[in-house]
Coordinates of C-alpha atoms and ligand atoms in Angstrom, one line a residue:
M1136 CA -12.0 -24.7 -54.6
Q1137 CA -10.0 -22.6 -52.0
D1138 CA -6.9 -20.6 -52.9
G1139 CA -5.8 -20.6 -49.2
R1140 CA -6.5 -16.9 -48.8
T1141 CA -9.2 -15.2 -46.7
T1142 CA -10.8 -12.2 -48.2
L1143 CA -12.7 -9.7 -46.1
S1144 CA -16.1 -11.0 -47.2
K1145 CA -15.2 -14.6 -46.4
F1146 CA -13.8 -13.5 -43.0
L1147 CA -17.0 -11.6 -42.2
I1148 CA -19.4 -14.3 -43.3
D1149 CA -17.4 -16.9 -41.3
T1150 CA -17.2 -14.7 -38.2
L1151 CA -20.6 -13.0 -38.2
D1152 CA -23.2 -14.6 -40.5
R1153 CA -22.4 -18.2 -39.5
K1154 CA -22.1 -17.3 -35.8
P1155 CA -24.8 -19.3 -34.1
G1156 CA -27.0 -18.1 -31.2
P1157 CA -29.2 -15.1 -30.4
H1158 CA -26.3 -12.6 -30.8
A1159 CA -25.8 -13.2 -34.5
A1160 CA -25.1 -9.8 -36.0
T1161 CA -27.6 -9.7 -38.9
G1162 CA -26.5 -7.5 -41.7
L1163 CA -23.3 -6.3 -40.0
S1164 CA -21.1 -8.1 -42.5
A1165 CA -22.9 -6.5 -45.5
L1166 CA -22.5 -3.1 -43.8
L1167 CA -18.8 -3.6 -43.3
V1168 CA -18.4 -4.7 -47.0
D1169 CA -20.0 -1.3 -47.9
V1170 CA -17.6 0.5 -45.6
A1171 CA -14.8 -1.4 -47.3
A1172 CA -16.1 -0.3 -50.7
S1173 CA -15.9 3.4 -49.5
I1174 CA -12.3 2.8 -48.5
K1175 CA -11.3 1.3 -51.8
T1176 CA -12.9 4.3 -53.6
I1177 CA -11.0 6.7 -51.3
A1178 CA -7.7 4.8 -51.8
A1179 CA -8.2 5.1 -55.6
A1180 CA -8.8 8.9 -55.3
L1181 CA -5.8 9.4 -53.1
T1182 CA -3.5 7.4 -55.3
R1183 CA -4.0 10.0 -58.1
G1184 CA -2.5 12.6 -55.8
A1185 CA -2.3 16.2 -57.2
L1186 CA -3.3 14.8 -60.7
G1187 CA -6.8 14.1 -59.3
G1188 CA -7.5 17.8 -59.1
Q1189 CA -8.7 17.4 -55.5
H1190 CA -5.8 18.9 -53.5
G1191 CA -6.1 22.1 -51.6
S1192 CA -8.6 23.9 -49.5
A1193 CA -12.4 23.7 -49.9
L1194 CA -12.5 27.3 -48.6
S1195 CA -14.9 26.2 -45.8
V1196 CA -14.5 25.3 -42.1
N1197 CA -16.0 22.3 -40.2
T1198 CA -17.9 22.3 -37.0
H1199 CA -14.6 22.5 -35.0
G1200 CA -13.6 25.7 -36.9
E1201 CA -10.9 23.8 -38.8
E1202 CA -10.2 24.5 -42.5
Q1203 CA -11.7 21.8 -44.6
K1204 CA -9.7 20.4 -47.5
K1205 CA -11.4 19.4 -50.8
L1206 CA -10.6 15.8 -50.0
D1207 CA -12.2 16.0 -46.6
L1208 CA -15.5 16.7 -48.3
V1209 CA -15.0 14.3 -51.2
T1210 CA -14.2 11.4 -48.9
N1211 CA -17.2 12.3 -46.6
D1212 CA -19.5 12.1 -49.7
I1213 CA -17.9 8.7 -50.7
F1214 CA -18.8 7.3 -47.2
L1215 CA -22.4 8.6 -47.5
Q1216 CA -23.0 7.3 -51.0
H1217 CA -21.6 3.8 -50.3
C1218 CA -23.4 3.3 -47.0
E1219 CA -26.7 5.0 -47.1
W1220 CA -28.6 2.8 -49.6
D1221 CA -28.3 -0.7 -48.2
G1222 CA -31.2 -0.6 -45.6
L1223 CA -28.8 -1.5 -42.7
L1224 CA -28.0 2.0 -41.4
A1225 CA -30.3 4.5 -39.6
G1226 CA -27.9 7.4 -39.7
M1227 CA -24.3 8.6 -39.8
V1228 CA -22.2 11.1 -37.9
S1229 CA -18.9 12.4 -39.2
E1230 CA -16.2 14.9 -38.4
E1231 CA -17.2 16.9 -41.5
M1232 CA -20.9 17.2 -40.7
D1233 CA -22.4 19.3 -38.0
G1234 CA -25.4 17.1 -37.0
V1235 CA -26.8 13.6 -37.5
Y1236 CA -27.2 12.5 -41.2
A1237 CA -30.4 10.5 -41.2
V1238 CA -30.6 8.0 -44.0
P1239 CA -32.9 9.8 -46.5
E1240 CA -35.8 8.7 -48.6
P1241 CA -36.2 6.5 -50.6
Y1242 CA -33.8 4.2 -48.7
P1243 CA -35.1 2.0 -45.9
R1244 CA -33.6 2.6 -42.5
G1245 CA -31.8 -0.2 -40.6
E1246 CA -30.7 -0.8 -37.0
Y1247 CA -27.0 0.3 -37.2
L1248 CA -25.3 3.7 -36.7
L1249 CA -22.1 4.7 -38.3
A1250 CA -19.7 7.3 -37.0
F1251 CA -16.6 8.1 -39.1
D1252 CA -13.7 10.4 -39.8
P1253 CA -13.4 10.1 -43.5
L1254 CA -9.8 11.5 -43.8
D1255 CA -7.7 11.5 -40.6
G1256 CA -4.5 13.4 -40.7
S1257 CA -5.5 15.4 -43.7
S1258 CA -2.7 17.9 -43.2
N1259 CA -0.5 15.2 -44.5
I1260 CA -2.2 15.2 -47.9
D1261 CA -0.2 18.2 -49.3
I1262 CA 3.1 16.5 -48.4
N1263 CA 2.0 13.0 -49.8
G1264 CA 2.2 11.6 -46.3
V1265 CA 0.2 8.8 -44.7
V1266 CA -3.6 9.5 -44.0
G1267 CA -6.4 7.2 -43.0
S1268 CA -10.2 6.8 -42.4
I1269 CA -11.7 5.7 -39.0
F1270 CA -15.1 4.2 -38.4
S1271 CA -17.3 3.0 -35.6
V1272 CA -20.5 0.9 -35.8
S1273 CA -23.1 0.6 -33.0
R1274 CA -26.7 -0.5 -32.8
R1275 CA -29.6 1.8 -32.0
S1276 CA -32.2 0.8 -29.5
A1277 CA -35.1 2.9 -30.9
S1278 CA -37.4 1.8 -33.6
R1279 CA -35.7 1.6 -37.0
H1280 CA -38.3 3.7 -38.8
E1281 CA -37.8 7.0 -36.9
A1282 CA -35.0 9.3 -37.9
P1283 CA -32.0 8.7 -35.5
S1284 CA -31.4 11.5 -33.0
E1285 CA -28.2 12.7 -31.4
A1286 CA -29.1 10.7 -28.2
D1287 CA -28.9 7.5 -30.3
F1288 CA -25.2 8.2 -30.9
L1289 CA -24.3 9.3 -27.4
R1290 CA -23.5 5.8 -26.0
P1291 CA -20.3 4.6 -24.5
G1292 CA -17.7 3.1 -26.8
S1293 CA -18.0 -0.3 -25.0
E1294 CA -21.3 -0.7 -26.9
Q1295 CA -19.6 -0.6 -30.3
V1296 CA -20.3 -3.7 -32.4
A1297 CA -17.5 -3.1 -34.9
A1298 CA -14.7 -0.6 -35.4
G1299 CA -11.9 -0.1 -37.8
Y1300 CA -9.6 2.1 -39.8
A1301 CA -8.0 2.2 -43.2
I1302 CA -4.4 3.3 -43.6
Y1303 CA -3.5 4.8 -47.0
G1304 CA 0.3 4.2 -47.1
P1305 CA 2.5 2.4 -49.6
A1306 CA -0.1 -0.3 -49.3
T1307 CA -3.8 0.3 -48.3
M1308 CA -4.8 -1.7 -45.3
L1309 CA -8.1 -2.2 -43.5
V1310 CA -7.8 -3.1 -39.8
I1311 CA -11.1 -4.1 -38.1
S1312 CA -12.6 -5.7 -35.0
V1313 CA -16.0 -7.1 -34.6
G1314 CA -15.3 -8.0 -31.0
N1315 CA -13.2 -11.2 -31.6
G1316 CA -9.7 -9.7 -31.9
T1317 CA -8.2 -7.2 -34.2
H1318 CA -7.4 -8.3 -37.8
G1319 CA -5.6 -6.6 -40.7
F1320 CA -6.4 -6.9 -44.4
T1321 CA -4.2 -5.6 -47.3
L1322 CA -5.8 -4.3 -50.5
E1323 CA -4.8 -6.3 -53.5
R1324 CA -5.2 -3.4 -55.9
D1325 CA -5.3 -5.1 -59.2
V1326 CA -8.0 -7.5 -58.1
G1327 CA -9.8 -5.1 -55.6
N1328 CA -9.9 -7.6 -52.7
F1329 CA -9.0 -7.0 -49.1
V1330 CA -7.0 -10.1 -48.1
L1331 CA -6.3 -11.1 -44.5
T1332 CA -2.6 -10.6 -43.9
H1333 CA -2.5 -9.8 -40.2
S1334 CA -4.7 -12.2 -38.2
D1335 CA -5.3 -11.6 -34.5
I1336 CA -2.9 -8.7 -34.0
R1337 CA -1.3 -8.5 -30.5
I1338 CA 0.3 -5.4 -29.1
P1339 CA 3.4 -6.2 -27.0
D1340 CA 2.8 -5.5 -23.3
D1341 CA 6.1 -3.5 -23.1
S1342 CA 7.7 -1.0 -25.4
C1343 CA 10.4 1.6 -25.7
E1344 CA 8.6 3.9 -28.2
F1345 CA 6.3 6.8 -27.5
A1346 CA 4.5 9.3 -29.7
I1347 CA 3.4 12.8 -28.6
N1348 CA 3.5 16.3 -30.0
V1349 CA 6.3 17.6 -27.8
S1350 CA 5.7 21.2 -29.0
N1351 CA 2.8 21.2 -26.6
E1352 CA 4.9 20.1 -23.6
R1353 CA 4.3 23.4 -21.7
F1354 CA 0.6 22.8 -21.7
W1355 CA 0.6 19.2 -20.4
E1356 CA -0.3 18.0 -16.9
P1357 CA 2.6 17.0 -14.6
P1358 CA 2.0 13.2 -14.9
V1359 CA 2.5 13.3 -18.7
R1360 CA 5.5 15.6 -18.3
R1361 CA 6.9 13.1 -15.8
Y1362 CA 6.5 10.1 -18.1
V1363 CA 8.0 11.8 -21.1
K1364 CA 10.9 13.2 -19.1
E1365 CA 11.7 9.7 -17.9
C1366 CA 11.6 8.4 -21.4
K1367 CA 13.9 11.1 -22.7
E1368 CA 16.4 10.5 -19.8
G1369 CA 16.6 6.9 -21.2
R1370 CA 19.2 4.7 -19.7
T1371 CA 20.6 7.5 -17.5
G1372 CA 17.2 7.9 -15.7
C1373 CA 14.9 5.7 -13.6
R1374 CA 13.7 3.7 -16.6
A1375 CA 17.2 2.4 -17.2
Q1376 CA 16.6 2.0 -21.0
D1377 CA 16.6 4.3 -24.0
F1378 CA 13.4 5.2 -25.8
N1379 CA 12.5 6.3 -29.4
M1380 CA 10.0 9.0 -30.2
R1381 CA 7.8 9.2 -33.3
W1382 CA 5.2 11.7 -34.5
I1383 CA 3.5 11.3 -37.9
A1384 CA 0.6 13.8 -37.2
S1385 CA -2.0 11.1 -38.2
M1386 CA -3.6 9.1 -35.4
V1387 CA -4.2 6.2 -37.9
A1388 CA -0.5 6.0 -38.7
E1389 CA 0.5 6.1 -35.0
V1390 CA -2.1 3.5 -33.9
H1391 CA -1.1 1.3 -36.9
R1392 CA 2.5 1.3 -35.8
I1393 CA 1.5 0.5 -32.2
L1394 CA -0.6 -2.5 -33.4
M1395 CA 2.4 -3.7 -35.5
R1396 CA 5.2 -3.3 -32.9
G1397 CA 3.9 -1.7 -29.7
G1398 CA 4.4 1.7 -28.2
V1399 CA 2.4 4.5 -26.7
F1400 CA 0.4 7.3 -28.4
M1401 CA -0.6 10.3 -26.4
Y1402 CA -2.8 13.3 -27.2
P1403 CA -3.3 14.1 -23.5
R1404 CA -5.4 16.6 -21.6
D1405 CA -3.7 20.0 -21.9
F1406 CA -4.1 23.6 -21.1
K1407 CA -4.1 24.6 -24.8
T1408 CA -7.4 22.9 -25.9
P1409 CA -10.9 24.1 -24.9
E1410 CA -11.9 23.0 -21.5
M1411 CA -8.8 20.8 -21.4
E1412 CA -10.8 18.0 -23.1
G1413 CA -8.0 17.0 -25.4
R1414 CA -7.8 17.2 -29.2
L1415 CA -9.2 14.0 -30.5
R1416 CA -12.9 13.3 -31.0
L1417 CA -14.5 10.6 -28.9
L1418 CA -17.2 9.2 -31.2
Y1419 CA -15.2 8.7 -34.4
E1420 CA -11.5 8.8 -33.4
A1421 CA -10.9 7.7 -29.7
N1422 CA -13.7 5.1 -29.4
P1423 CA -13.0 3.0 -32.5
M1424 CA -9.2 3.2 -31.9
S1425 CA -9.7 2.2 -28.3
F1426 CA -11.9 -0.8 -29.3
L1427 CA -9.2 -2.0 -31.7
V1428 CA -6.4 -1.5 -29.2
E1429 CA -8.2 -3.3 -26.4
Q1430 CA -9.1 -6.1 -28.8
A1431 CA -5.4 -6.4 -29.5
G1432 CA -4.5 -6.6 -25.8
G1433 CA -3.5 -3.0 -25.3
L1434 CA -5.0 -0.3 -23.0
S1435 CA -6.7 3.0 -23.9
I1436 CA -7.4 5.7 -21.3
T1437 CA -8.0 9.4 -20.9
G1438 CA -5.2 9.4 -18.3
R1439 CA -7.6 8.6 -15.5
E1440 CA -10.4 6.5 -17.0
R1441 CA -10.9 3.8 -19.7
I1442 CA -12.0 5.7 -22.8
L1443 CA -14.6 3.0 -23.7
D1444 CA -16.5 3.7 -20.4
T1445 CA -16.9 7.4 -21.2
T1446 CA -20.5 8.4 -22.0
P1447 CA -20.4 11.1 -24.7
R1448 CA -22.3 14.4 -24.0
T1449 CA -22.1 15.8 -27.6
L1450 CA -21.5 14.4 -31.1
H1451 CA -18.2 16.1 -31.5
Q1452 CA -16.9 15.9 -28.0
R1453 CA -13.1 15.8 -27.6
V1454 CA -11.3 13.5 -25.2
P1455 CA -7.7 13.1 -24.0
V1456 CA -6.2 9.9 -25.4
I1457 CA -3.3 7.7 -24.1
L1458 CA -3.2 4.3 -25.7
G1459 CA -0.9 1.4 -26.6
S1460 CA 1.3 -1.2 -24.8
R1461 CA -0.5 -2.3 -21.6
N1462 CA 2.4 -1.9 -19.1
E1463 CA 3.3 1.6 -20.4
V1464 CA -0.3 2.9 -20.4
A1465 CA -0.8 1.4 -16.9
R1466 CA 2.3 3.3 -15.7
I1467 CA 0.9 6.6 -17.1
Q1468 CA -2.4 5.9 -15.4
R1469 CA -0.6 5.3 -12.1
Y1470 CA 1.3 8.6 -12.6
H1471 CA -2.1 10.4 -12.9
G1472 CA -3.4 8.7 -9.7
E1473 CA -0.2 9.6 -7.8
Y1474 CA -0.5 13.2 -9.0
D1475 CA -4.2 13.5 -8.1
R1476 CA -3.4 12.1 -4.6
G1477 CA -0.4 14.4 -4.2
E1478 CA 2.0 11.5 -3.9
D1479 CA 4.3 12.4 -6.8
K1480 CA 6.0 15.5 -5.4
P1481 CA 9.5 14.1 -5.5
F1482 CA 9.1 13.3 -9.2
T1483 CA 7.4 16.4 -10.5
S1484 CA 9.3 19.0 -8.3
P1485 CA 11.5 21.3 -10.4
L1486 CA 14.3 20.4 -7.9
F1487 CA 14.2 16.8 -9.0
N1488 CA 16.3 15.5 -11.9
E1489 CA 18.6 12.5 -12.3
R1490 CA 21.7 14.4 -10.9
S1491 CA 19.8 16.1 -8.1
L1492 CA 20.3 15.6 -4.4
F1493 CA 16.6 15.1 -4.3
L1494 CA 16.6 11.9 -6.3
P1495 CA 13.9 9.7 -4.8
E1496 CA 15.2 6.6 -3.1
T1497 CA 12.7 4.2 -4.7
P1498 CA 13.0 4.2 -8.5
V1499 CA 9.6 3.6 -10.3
Ligands
F6P1175 O1 -7.4 15.7 -35.9 C1 -6.7 14.6 -35.6 C2 -5.3 14.6 -35.9 O2 -5.0 14.9 -37.3 C3 -4.7 13.2 -35.6 O3 -4.8 12.3 -36.6 C4 -3.3 13.5 -35.2 O4 -2.8 12.6 -34.3 C5 -3.4 14.9 -34.7 O5 -4.6 15.5 -35.1 C6 -2.2 15.7 -35.1 O6 -2.1 16.8 -34.3 P1 -0.9 17.9 -34.3 O7 -1.4 18.9 -35.3 O8 -0.8 18.5 -33.0 O9 0.3 17.3 -34.8

């Protein structure tokens, strides 16, 4: 007898296990149920807040030289424990581990690879702010018995077979895509089920909301400065409409807002970060979020290229990220093209502002 609700397991079995044809994703639904179990366990740990005794620094740094919080390590272990035993994974990569974690003996190895950020936005923990987990699943081509290598993980994001995030806010939600749209599930805490509440999420093509850490403005490239300047000018500028700005310092929270009501999120290429590669990590932040955004009708680029077409060179590679409402992201990509071709001088010149005599004749 049906109660009219779709749980995560039912959704996955209907979508993946009963999918006919040669591309049926054997075992993927079971793997995603294990990932969801990690997320429920993390949600329970986070809900205890400071009473859980897991707040504060772990007195260690990760591979990026960033201070690790106790909860960064606890949540990393939760993912490992829930996902290593089921015979579906060959190995895992995470923000909190230097190298590839090959599934150890005595567990059998499977055909999937999992990359994850167990606690995104962890600087929000101490202020009881929103945090999240992000994950990406791909298939390895090599034999399943060998230990996976770095090369197995260094594949473009377009090859992901599933991606998702959990947002730990007033409600815990799991948002996933297995390549047939982006779908949101809300955790029914007293029962322990994820229930489908946001089916086939669509990002509006247009938006008047942008998110960027403006304290980095002096390090940005001219096309990003141009876009943000025009947004700030609002109805007095060439956009002829007012914009809102938001910054939560958690990529999960920003992407979730964009999936719910549109907008643009930018952590662009800048002169502050090493080799100007941006701040966010390609494998377990930018790739899964780009997959979800594209599956919801949005765009996700580095500024110049589609993120999902980027072939990673290293496990912890960083990448500039500009994602969200299709028309806004396309505009920012156009600004990068005009800048690279030297066609944007009237817009980026210091002599140009909305009251200047140098106002270009053709508004963009
Ligand atoms: O490390 C990733 C991250 O925490 C993102 O989730 C977030 O968007 C960003 O860093 C916050 O950066 P900043 O410290 O510049 O606000």
